[in-house]
CSV table of C-alpha atoms (C1' of nucleotides) in Angstrom, one decimal:
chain,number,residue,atom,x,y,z
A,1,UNK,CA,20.1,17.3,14.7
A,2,UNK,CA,16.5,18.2,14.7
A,3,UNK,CA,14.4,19.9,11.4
A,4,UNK,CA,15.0,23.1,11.1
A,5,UNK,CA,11.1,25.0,12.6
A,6,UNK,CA,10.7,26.8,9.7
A,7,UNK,CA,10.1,23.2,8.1
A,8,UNK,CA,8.0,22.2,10.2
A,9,UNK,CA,5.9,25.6,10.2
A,10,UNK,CA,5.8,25.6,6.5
A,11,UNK,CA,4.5,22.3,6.5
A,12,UNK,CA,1.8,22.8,9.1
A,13,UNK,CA,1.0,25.7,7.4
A,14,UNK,CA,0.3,23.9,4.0
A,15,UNK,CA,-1.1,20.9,6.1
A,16,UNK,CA,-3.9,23.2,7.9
A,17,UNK,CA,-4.7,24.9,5.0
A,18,UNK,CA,-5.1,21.9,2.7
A,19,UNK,CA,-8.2,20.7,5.1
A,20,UNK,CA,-9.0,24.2,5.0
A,21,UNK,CA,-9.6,23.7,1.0
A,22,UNK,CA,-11.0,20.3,1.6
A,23,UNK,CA,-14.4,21.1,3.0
A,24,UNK,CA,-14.9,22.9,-0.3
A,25,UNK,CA,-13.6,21.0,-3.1
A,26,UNK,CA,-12.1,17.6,-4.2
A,27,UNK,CA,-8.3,17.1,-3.9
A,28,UNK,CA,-7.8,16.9,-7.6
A,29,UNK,CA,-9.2,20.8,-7.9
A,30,UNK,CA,-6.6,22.2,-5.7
A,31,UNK,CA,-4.0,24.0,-7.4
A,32,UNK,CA,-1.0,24.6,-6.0
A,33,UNK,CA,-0.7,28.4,-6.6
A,34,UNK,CA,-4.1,28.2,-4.5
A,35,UNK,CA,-2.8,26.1,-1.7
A,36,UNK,CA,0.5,28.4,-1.5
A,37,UNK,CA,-1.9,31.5,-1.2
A,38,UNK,CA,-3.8,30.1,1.8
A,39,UNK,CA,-1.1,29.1,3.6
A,40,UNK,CA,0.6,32.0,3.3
A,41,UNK,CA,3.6,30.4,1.9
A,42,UNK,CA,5.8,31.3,-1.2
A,43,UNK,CA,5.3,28.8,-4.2
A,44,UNK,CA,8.8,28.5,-4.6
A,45,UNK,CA,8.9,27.0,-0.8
A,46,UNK,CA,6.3,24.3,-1.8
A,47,UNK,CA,8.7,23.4,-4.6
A,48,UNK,CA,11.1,22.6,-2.1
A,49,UNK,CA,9.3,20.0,-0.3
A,50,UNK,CA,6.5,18.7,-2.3
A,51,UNK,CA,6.3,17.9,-6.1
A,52,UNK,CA,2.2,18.1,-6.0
A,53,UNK,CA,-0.5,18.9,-3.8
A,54,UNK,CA,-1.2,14.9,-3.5
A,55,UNK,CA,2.2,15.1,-1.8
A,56,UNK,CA,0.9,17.1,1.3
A,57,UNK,CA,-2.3,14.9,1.7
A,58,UNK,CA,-0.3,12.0,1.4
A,59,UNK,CA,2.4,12.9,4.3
A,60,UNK,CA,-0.6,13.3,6.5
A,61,UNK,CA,-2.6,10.7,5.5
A,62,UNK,CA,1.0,8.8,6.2
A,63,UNK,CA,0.6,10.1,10.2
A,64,UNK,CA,-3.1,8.7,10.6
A,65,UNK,CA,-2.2,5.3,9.4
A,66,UNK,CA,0.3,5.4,12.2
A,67,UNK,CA,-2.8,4.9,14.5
A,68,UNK,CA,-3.2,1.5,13.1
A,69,UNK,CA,0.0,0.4,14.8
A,70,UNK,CA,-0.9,2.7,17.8
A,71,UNK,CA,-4.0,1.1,18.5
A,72,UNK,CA,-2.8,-2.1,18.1
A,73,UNK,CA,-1.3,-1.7,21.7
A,74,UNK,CA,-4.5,-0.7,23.5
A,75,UNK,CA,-7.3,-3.3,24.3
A,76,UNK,CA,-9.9,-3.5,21.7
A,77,UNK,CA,-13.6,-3.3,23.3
A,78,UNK,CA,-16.0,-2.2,20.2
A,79,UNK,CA,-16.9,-6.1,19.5
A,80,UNK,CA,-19.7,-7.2,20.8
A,81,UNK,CA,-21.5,-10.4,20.4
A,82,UNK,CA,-19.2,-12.3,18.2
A,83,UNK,CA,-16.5,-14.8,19.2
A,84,UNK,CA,-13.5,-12.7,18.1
A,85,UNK,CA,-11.3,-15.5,19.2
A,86,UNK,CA,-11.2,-16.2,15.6
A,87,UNK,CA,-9.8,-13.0,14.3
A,88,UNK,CA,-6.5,-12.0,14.6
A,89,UNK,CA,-5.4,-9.4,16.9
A,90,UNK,CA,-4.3,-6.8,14.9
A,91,UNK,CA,-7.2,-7.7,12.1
A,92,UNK,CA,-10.2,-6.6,14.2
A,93,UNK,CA,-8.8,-3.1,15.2
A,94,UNK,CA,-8.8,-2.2,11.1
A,95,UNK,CA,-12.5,-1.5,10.5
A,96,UNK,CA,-12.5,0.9,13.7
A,97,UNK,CA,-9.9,2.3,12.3
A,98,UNK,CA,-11.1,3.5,8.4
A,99,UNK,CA,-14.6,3.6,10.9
A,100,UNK,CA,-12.6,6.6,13.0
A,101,UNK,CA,-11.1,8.5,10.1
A,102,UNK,CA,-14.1,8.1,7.5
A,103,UNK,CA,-13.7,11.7,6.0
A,104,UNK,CA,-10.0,10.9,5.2
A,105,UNK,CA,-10.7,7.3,3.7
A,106,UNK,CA,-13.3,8.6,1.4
A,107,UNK,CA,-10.6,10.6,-0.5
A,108,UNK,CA,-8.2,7.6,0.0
A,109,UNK,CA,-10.6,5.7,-1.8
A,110,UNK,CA,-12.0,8.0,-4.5
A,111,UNK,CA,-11.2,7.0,-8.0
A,112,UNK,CA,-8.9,10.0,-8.7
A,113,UNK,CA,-6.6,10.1,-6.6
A,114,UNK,CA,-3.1,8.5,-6.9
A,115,UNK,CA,-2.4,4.4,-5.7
A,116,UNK,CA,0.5,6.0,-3.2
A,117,UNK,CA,-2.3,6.6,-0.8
A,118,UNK,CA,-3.9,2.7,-0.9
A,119,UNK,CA,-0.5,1.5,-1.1
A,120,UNK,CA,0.4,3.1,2.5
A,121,UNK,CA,-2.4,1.2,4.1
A,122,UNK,CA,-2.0,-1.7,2.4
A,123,UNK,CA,2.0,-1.8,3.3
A,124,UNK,CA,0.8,-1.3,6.9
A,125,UNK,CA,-1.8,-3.6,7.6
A,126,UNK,CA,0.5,-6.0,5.7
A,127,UNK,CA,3.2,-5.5,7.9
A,128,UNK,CA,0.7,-6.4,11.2
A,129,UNK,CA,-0.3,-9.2,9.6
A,130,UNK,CA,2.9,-10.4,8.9
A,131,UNK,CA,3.9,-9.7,12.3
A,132,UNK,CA,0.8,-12.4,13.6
A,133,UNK,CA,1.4,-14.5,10.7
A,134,UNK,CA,5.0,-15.4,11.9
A,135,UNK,CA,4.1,-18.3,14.8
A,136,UNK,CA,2.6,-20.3,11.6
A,137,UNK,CA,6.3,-21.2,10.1
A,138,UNK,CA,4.1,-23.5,7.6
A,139,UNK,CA,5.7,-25.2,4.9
A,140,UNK,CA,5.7,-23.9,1.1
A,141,UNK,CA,4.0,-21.0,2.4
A,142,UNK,CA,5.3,-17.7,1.2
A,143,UNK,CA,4.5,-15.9,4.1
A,144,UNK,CA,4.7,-12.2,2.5
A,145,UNK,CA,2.9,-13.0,-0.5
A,146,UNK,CA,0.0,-14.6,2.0
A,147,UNK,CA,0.2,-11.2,4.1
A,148,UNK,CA,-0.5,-9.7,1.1
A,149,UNK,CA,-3.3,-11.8,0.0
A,150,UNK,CA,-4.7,-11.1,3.7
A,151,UNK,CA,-4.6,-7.7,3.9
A,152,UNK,CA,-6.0,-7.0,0.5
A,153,UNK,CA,-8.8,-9.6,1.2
A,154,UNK,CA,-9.6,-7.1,3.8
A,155,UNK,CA,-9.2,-3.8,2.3
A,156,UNK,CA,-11.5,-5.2,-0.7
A,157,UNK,CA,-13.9,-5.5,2.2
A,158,UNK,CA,-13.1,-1.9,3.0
A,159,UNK,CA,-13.4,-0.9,-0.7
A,160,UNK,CA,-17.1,-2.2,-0.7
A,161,UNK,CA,-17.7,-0.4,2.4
A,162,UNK,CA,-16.8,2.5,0.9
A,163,UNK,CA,-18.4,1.9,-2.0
A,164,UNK,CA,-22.1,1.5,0.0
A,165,UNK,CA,-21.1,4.8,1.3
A,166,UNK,CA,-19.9,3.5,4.3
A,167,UNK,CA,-23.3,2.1,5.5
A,168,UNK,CA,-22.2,-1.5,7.1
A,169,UNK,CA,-21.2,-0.9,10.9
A,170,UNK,CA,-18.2,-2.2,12.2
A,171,UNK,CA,-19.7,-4.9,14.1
A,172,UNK,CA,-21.4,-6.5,10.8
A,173,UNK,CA,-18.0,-6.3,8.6
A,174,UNK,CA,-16.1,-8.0,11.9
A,175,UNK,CA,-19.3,-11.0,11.7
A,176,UNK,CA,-18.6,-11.1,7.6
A,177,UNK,CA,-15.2,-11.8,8.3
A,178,UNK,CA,-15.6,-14.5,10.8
A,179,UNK,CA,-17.9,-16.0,8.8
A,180,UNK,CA,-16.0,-16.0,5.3
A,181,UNK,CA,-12.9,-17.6,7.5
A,182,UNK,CA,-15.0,-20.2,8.4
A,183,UNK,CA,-16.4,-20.9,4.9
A,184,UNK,CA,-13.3,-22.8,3.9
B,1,UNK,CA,-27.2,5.2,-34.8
B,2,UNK,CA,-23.5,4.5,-34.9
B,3,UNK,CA,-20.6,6.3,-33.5
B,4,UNK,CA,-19.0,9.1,-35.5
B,5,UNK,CA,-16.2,8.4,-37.8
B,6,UNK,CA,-14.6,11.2,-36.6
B,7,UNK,CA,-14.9,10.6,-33.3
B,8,UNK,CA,-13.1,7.1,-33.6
B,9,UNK,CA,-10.4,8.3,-35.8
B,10,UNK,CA,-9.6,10.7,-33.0
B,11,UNK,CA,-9.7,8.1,-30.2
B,12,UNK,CA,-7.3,6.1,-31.9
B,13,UNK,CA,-5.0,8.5,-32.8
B,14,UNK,CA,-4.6,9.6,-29.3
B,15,UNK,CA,-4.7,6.2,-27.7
B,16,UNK,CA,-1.8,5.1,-30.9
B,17,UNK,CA,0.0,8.5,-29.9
B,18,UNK,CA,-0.4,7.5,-26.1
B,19,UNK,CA,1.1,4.4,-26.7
B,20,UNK,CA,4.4,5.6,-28.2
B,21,UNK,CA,4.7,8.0,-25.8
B,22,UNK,CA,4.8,5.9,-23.2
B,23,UNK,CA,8.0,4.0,-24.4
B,24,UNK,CA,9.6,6.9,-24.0
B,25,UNK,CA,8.1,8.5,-20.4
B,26,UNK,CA,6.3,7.8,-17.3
B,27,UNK,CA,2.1,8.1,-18.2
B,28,UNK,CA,2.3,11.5,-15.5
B,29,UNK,CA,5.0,12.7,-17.7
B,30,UNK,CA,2.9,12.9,-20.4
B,31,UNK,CA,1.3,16.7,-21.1
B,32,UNK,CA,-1.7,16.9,-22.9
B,33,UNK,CA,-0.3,19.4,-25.6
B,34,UNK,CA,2.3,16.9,-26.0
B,35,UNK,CA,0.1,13.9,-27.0
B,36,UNK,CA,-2.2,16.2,-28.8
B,37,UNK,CA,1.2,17.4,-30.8
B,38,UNK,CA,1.8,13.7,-31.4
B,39,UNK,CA,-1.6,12.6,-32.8
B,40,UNK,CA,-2.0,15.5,-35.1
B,41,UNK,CA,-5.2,16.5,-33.2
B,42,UNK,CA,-6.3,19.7,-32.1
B,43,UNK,CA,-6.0,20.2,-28.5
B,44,UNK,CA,-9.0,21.8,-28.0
B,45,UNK,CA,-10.5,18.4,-29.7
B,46,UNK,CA,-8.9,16.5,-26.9
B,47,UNK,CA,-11.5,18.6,-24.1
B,48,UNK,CA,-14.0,17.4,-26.0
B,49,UNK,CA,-13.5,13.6,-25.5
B,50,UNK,CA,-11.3,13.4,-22.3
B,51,UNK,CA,-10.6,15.8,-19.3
B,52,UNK,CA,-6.6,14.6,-18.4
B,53,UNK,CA,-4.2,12.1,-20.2
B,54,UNK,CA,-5.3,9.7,-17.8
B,55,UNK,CA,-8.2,9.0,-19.3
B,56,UNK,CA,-7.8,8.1,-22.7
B,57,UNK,CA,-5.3,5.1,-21.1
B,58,UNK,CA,-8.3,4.1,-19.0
B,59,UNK,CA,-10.2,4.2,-22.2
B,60,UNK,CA,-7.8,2.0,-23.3
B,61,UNK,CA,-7.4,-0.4,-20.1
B,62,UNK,CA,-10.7,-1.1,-20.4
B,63,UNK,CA,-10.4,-2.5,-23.4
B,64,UNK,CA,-7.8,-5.1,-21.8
B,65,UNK,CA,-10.0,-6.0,-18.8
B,66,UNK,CA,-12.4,-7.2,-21.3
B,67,UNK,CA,-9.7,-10.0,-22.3
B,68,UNK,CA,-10.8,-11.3,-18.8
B,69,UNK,CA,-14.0,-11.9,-19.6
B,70,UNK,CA,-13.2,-13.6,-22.9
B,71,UNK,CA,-10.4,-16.2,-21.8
B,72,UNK,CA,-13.2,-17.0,-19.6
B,73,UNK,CA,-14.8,-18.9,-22.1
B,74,UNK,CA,-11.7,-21.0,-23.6
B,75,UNK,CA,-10.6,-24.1,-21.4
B,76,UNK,CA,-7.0,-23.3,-20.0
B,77,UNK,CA,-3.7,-24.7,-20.4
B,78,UNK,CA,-1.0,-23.2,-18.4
B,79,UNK,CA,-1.2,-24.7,-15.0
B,80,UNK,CA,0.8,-28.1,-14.9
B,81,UNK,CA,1.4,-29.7,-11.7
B,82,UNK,CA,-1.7,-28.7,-9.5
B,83,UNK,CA,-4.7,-30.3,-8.7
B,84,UNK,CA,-6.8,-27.4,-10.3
B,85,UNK,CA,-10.1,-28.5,-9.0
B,86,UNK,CA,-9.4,-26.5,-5.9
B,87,UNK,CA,-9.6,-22.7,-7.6
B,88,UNK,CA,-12.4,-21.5,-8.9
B,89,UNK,CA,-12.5,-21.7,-13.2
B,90,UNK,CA,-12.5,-17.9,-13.2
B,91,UNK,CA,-9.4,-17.3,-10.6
B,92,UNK,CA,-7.3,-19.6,-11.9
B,93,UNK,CA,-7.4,-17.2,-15.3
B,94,UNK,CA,-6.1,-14.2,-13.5
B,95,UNK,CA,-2.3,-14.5,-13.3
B,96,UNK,CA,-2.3,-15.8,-16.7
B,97,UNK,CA,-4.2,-12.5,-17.8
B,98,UNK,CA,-2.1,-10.0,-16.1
B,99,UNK,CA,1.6,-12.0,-17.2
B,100,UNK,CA,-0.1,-11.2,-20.7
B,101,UNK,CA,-0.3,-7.4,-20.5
B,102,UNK,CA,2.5,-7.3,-18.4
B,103,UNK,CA,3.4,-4.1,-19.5
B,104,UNK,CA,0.3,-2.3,-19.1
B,105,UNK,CA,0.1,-3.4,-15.1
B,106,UNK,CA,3.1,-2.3,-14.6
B,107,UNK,CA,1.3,1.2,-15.3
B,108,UNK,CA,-2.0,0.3,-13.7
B,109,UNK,CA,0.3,-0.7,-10.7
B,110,UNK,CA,2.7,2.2,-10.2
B,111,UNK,CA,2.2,4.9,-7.4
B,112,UNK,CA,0.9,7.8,-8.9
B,113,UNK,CA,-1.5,6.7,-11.0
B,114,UNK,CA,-5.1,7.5,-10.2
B,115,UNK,CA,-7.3,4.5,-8.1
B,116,UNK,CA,-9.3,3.8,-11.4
B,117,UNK,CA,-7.5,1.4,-13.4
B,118,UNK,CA,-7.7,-0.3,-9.9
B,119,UNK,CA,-11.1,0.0,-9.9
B,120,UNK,CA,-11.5,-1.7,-13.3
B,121,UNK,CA,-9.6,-4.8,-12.4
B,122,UNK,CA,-11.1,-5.3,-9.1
B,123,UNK,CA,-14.8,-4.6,-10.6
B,124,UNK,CA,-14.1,-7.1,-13.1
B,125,UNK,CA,-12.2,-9.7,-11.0
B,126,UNK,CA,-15.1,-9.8,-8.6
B,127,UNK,CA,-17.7,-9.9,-11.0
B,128,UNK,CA,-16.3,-12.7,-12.3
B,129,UNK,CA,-16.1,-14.5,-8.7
B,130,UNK,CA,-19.7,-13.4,-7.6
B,131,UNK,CA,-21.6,-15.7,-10.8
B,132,UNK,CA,-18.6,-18.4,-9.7
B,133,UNK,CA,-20.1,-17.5,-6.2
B,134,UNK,CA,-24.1,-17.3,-6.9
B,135,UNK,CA,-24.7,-21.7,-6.3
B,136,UNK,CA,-23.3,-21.1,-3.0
B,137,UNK,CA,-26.3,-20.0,-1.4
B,138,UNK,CA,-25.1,-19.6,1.9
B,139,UNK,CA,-27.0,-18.4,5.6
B,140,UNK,CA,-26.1,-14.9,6.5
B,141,UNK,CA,-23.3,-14.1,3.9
B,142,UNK,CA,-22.7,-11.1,1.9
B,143,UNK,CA,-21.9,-12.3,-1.5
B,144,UNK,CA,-21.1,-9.5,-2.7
B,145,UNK,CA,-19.1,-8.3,0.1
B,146,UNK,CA,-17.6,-11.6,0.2
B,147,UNK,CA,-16.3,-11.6,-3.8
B,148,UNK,CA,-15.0,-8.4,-3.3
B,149,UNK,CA,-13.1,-10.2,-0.2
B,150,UNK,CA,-11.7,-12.7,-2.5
B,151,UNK,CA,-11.3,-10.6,-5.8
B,152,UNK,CA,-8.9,-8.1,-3.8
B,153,UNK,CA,-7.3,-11.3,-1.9
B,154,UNK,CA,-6.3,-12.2,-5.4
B,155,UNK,CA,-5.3,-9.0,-6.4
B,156,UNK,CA,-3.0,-8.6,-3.3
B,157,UNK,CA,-0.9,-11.5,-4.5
B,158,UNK,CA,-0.5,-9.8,-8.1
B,159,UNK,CA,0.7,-6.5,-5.8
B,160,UNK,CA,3.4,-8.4,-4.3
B,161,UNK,CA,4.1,-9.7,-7.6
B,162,UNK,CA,4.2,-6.6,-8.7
B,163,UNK,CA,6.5,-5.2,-5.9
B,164,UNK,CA,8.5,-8.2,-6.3
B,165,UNK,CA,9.1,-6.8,-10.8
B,166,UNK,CA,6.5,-10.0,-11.9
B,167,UNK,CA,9.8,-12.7,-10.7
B,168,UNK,CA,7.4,-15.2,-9.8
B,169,UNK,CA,6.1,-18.1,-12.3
B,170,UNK,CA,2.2,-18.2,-13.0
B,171,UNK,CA,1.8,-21.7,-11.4
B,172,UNK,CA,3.8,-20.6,-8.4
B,173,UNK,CA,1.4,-18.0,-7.8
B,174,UNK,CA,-1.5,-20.6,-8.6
B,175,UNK,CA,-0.4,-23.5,-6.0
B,176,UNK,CA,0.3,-20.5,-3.3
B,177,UNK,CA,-3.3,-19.9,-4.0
B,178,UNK,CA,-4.3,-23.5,-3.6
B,179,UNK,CA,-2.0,-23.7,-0.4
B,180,UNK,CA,-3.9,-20.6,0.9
B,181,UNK,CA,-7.4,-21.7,0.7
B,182,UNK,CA,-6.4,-25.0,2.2
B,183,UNK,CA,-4.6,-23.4,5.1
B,184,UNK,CA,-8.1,-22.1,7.2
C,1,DA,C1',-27.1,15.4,-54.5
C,2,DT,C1',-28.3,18.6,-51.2
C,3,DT,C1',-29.2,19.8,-46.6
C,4,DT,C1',-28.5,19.4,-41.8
C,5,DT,C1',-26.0,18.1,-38.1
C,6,DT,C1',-21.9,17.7,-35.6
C,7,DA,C1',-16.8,17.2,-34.9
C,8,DT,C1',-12.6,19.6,-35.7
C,9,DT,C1',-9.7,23.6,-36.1
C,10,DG,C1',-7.4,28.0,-35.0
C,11,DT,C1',-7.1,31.7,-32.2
C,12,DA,C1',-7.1,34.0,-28.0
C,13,DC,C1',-6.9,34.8,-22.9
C,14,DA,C1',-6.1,34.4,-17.9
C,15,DG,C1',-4.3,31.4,-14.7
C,16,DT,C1',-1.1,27.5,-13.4
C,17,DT,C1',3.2,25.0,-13.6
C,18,DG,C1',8.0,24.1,-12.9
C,19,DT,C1',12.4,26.1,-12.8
C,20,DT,C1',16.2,29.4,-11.9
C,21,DC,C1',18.6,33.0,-9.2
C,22,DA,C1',19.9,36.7,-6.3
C,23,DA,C1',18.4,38.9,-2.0
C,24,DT,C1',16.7,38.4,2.5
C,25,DA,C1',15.5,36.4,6.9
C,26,DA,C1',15.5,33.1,10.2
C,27,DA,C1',17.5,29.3,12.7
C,28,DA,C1',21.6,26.6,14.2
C,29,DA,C1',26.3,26.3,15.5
C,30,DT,C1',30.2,28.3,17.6
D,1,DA,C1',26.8,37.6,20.7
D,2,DT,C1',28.6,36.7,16.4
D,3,DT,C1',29.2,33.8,12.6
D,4,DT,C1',27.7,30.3,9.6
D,5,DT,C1',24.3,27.7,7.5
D,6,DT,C1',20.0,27.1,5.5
D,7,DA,C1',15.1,28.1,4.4
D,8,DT,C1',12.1,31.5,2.5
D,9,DT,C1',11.0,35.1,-0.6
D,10,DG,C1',10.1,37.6,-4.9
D,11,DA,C1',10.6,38.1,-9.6
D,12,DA,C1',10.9,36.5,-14.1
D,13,DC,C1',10.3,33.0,-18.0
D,14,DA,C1',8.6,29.6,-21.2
D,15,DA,C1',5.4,26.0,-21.5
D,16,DC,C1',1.0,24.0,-20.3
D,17,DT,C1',-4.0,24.2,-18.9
D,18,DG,C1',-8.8,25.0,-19.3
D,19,DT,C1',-12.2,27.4,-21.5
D,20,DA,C1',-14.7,30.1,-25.2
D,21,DC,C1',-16.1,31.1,-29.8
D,22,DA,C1',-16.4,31.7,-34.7
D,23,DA,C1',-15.0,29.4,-39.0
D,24,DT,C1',-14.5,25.2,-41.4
D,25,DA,C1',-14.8,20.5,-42.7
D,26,DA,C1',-16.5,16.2,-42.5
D,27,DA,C1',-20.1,12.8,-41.7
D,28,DA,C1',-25.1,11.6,-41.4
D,29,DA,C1',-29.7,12.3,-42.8
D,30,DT,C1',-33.0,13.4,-46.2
DNA sequence: ATTTTTATTGTACAGTTGTTCAATAAAAAT
DNA sequence: ATTTTTATTGAACAACTGTACAATAAAAAT
């Protein structure tokens, strides 16, 4: 049984229209009743499906991090000069990635906005990692909790990216890494 | 020229009022008229110091994060078994600090709450670890990208503990930490 | 002690929020 | 093609939001 279309137009509908409101104003200063208007959709509908406008950006924010595991397939050729022999595979993809979608990441990021949005690309760079992490089978090593410490060591990177308005290239951040893996 | 009286008695009341309330409901639960009801203050008075109910239990957060910086100072005691001349004398604070306020992270933690209480722990955390950091003086590193690397490494741990309701011990989390670092 | 400054209060207003419900329209199932 | 199921609509309601402004009260400055 597939979703019934007038789901999925309603929810394109309030998708499209919430970029729409995004080039000219912050997340946090959309109101619902506005959103509903320029989608064309009945309030009452919205109330069906979301709870909040942060709902809507979330679901799609949800489909972009999606491309992290997509990518993770393809060959990665935006390194250039360093050894990336000492990177995992799935870890050197991740800068491109917040690199691609940079308009999206800055609202991820911004201090306003609820934790449900870090905590979907936290859960899923976690998960890759966890996924190269499993040859290791070390001893004592709780290998969740050190996916978690992994991925966050990385998205703290990310967060001072953003934070130096996204000025580092993707190269330089991929050099940093190697180099604070090497430090210990 | 000091603060006005006023002014703190109003802060107080709220964050006092914010505080009960909180027993009782989620923080997002909590309507502005509602608090405002609860401290006796005007609501109108409430615009005039905050802009959302967020805000005045950042306000008070912040006050917490401080505790950070002052166990700083005092020798600790909590860590039993392991060799702690492996962690840094700031990180090996951390757990200890947040199994304290236990029930205020599980606020700062929870999905819906805005990025900025994050912000205030991870600022602080990496501050910290950058002056633990500075007698490194290291060729062609980032410090500061690099403490923010290891401040959100940390903090990754404290999300799984988080996601896992706080189960683990304090020196568990410590010797994983120890076990991590020696593992590159 | 008096004046000056400033925070708080009360009131008001238009718009938003969250919910309910019957009527309608559109899609799915037969 | 018809029936059944389900999503959308519109209207209505009480409570909340954000803002403005004059009146008052409390603190600070003199």
């Amino acid at each position: 049984m597939r979703t019934d279309l007038r789901i999925i137009k309603t929810k394109e509908a309030l998708h499209t229209a919430l970029l729409d409101l995004l080039n000219e104003k912050d997340l946090q200063m959309v109101s619902i009743s506005e959103l509903c208007r320029k989608a064309k959709i009945n309030r009452g509908t919205f109330y069906l499906h979301y709870g909040q406008v942060e709902d809507v950006f979330g679901e799609y924010f949800k489909e972009i991090t999606e491309d992290l595991t997509q990518s993770y397939q393809e060959p990665y050729r935006y390194v250039t000069v360093l050894k990336t022999s000492e990177l995992n595979p799935s870890t050197i993809r991740i800068f491109h990635h917040i690199d691609k979608y940079q308009p999206f990441y800055r609202i991820v990021f911004s201090k306003k906005v609820p934790l449900t949005y870090y905590y979907l690309l936290f859960d899923k760079v976690k998960q890759l990692l966890l996924e190269d992490n499993q040859s290791l089978e070390t001893e004592g090593v709780n290998l969740e909790l050190f996916s978690a410490y992994q991925a966050n060591a990385i998205i703290g990177m990310i967060i001072d990216w953003y934070q130096h308005d996204f000025s580092y290239s993707v190269s330089y951040l991929n050099q940093q890494l190697v180099t604070f893996l090497n430090l210990k």
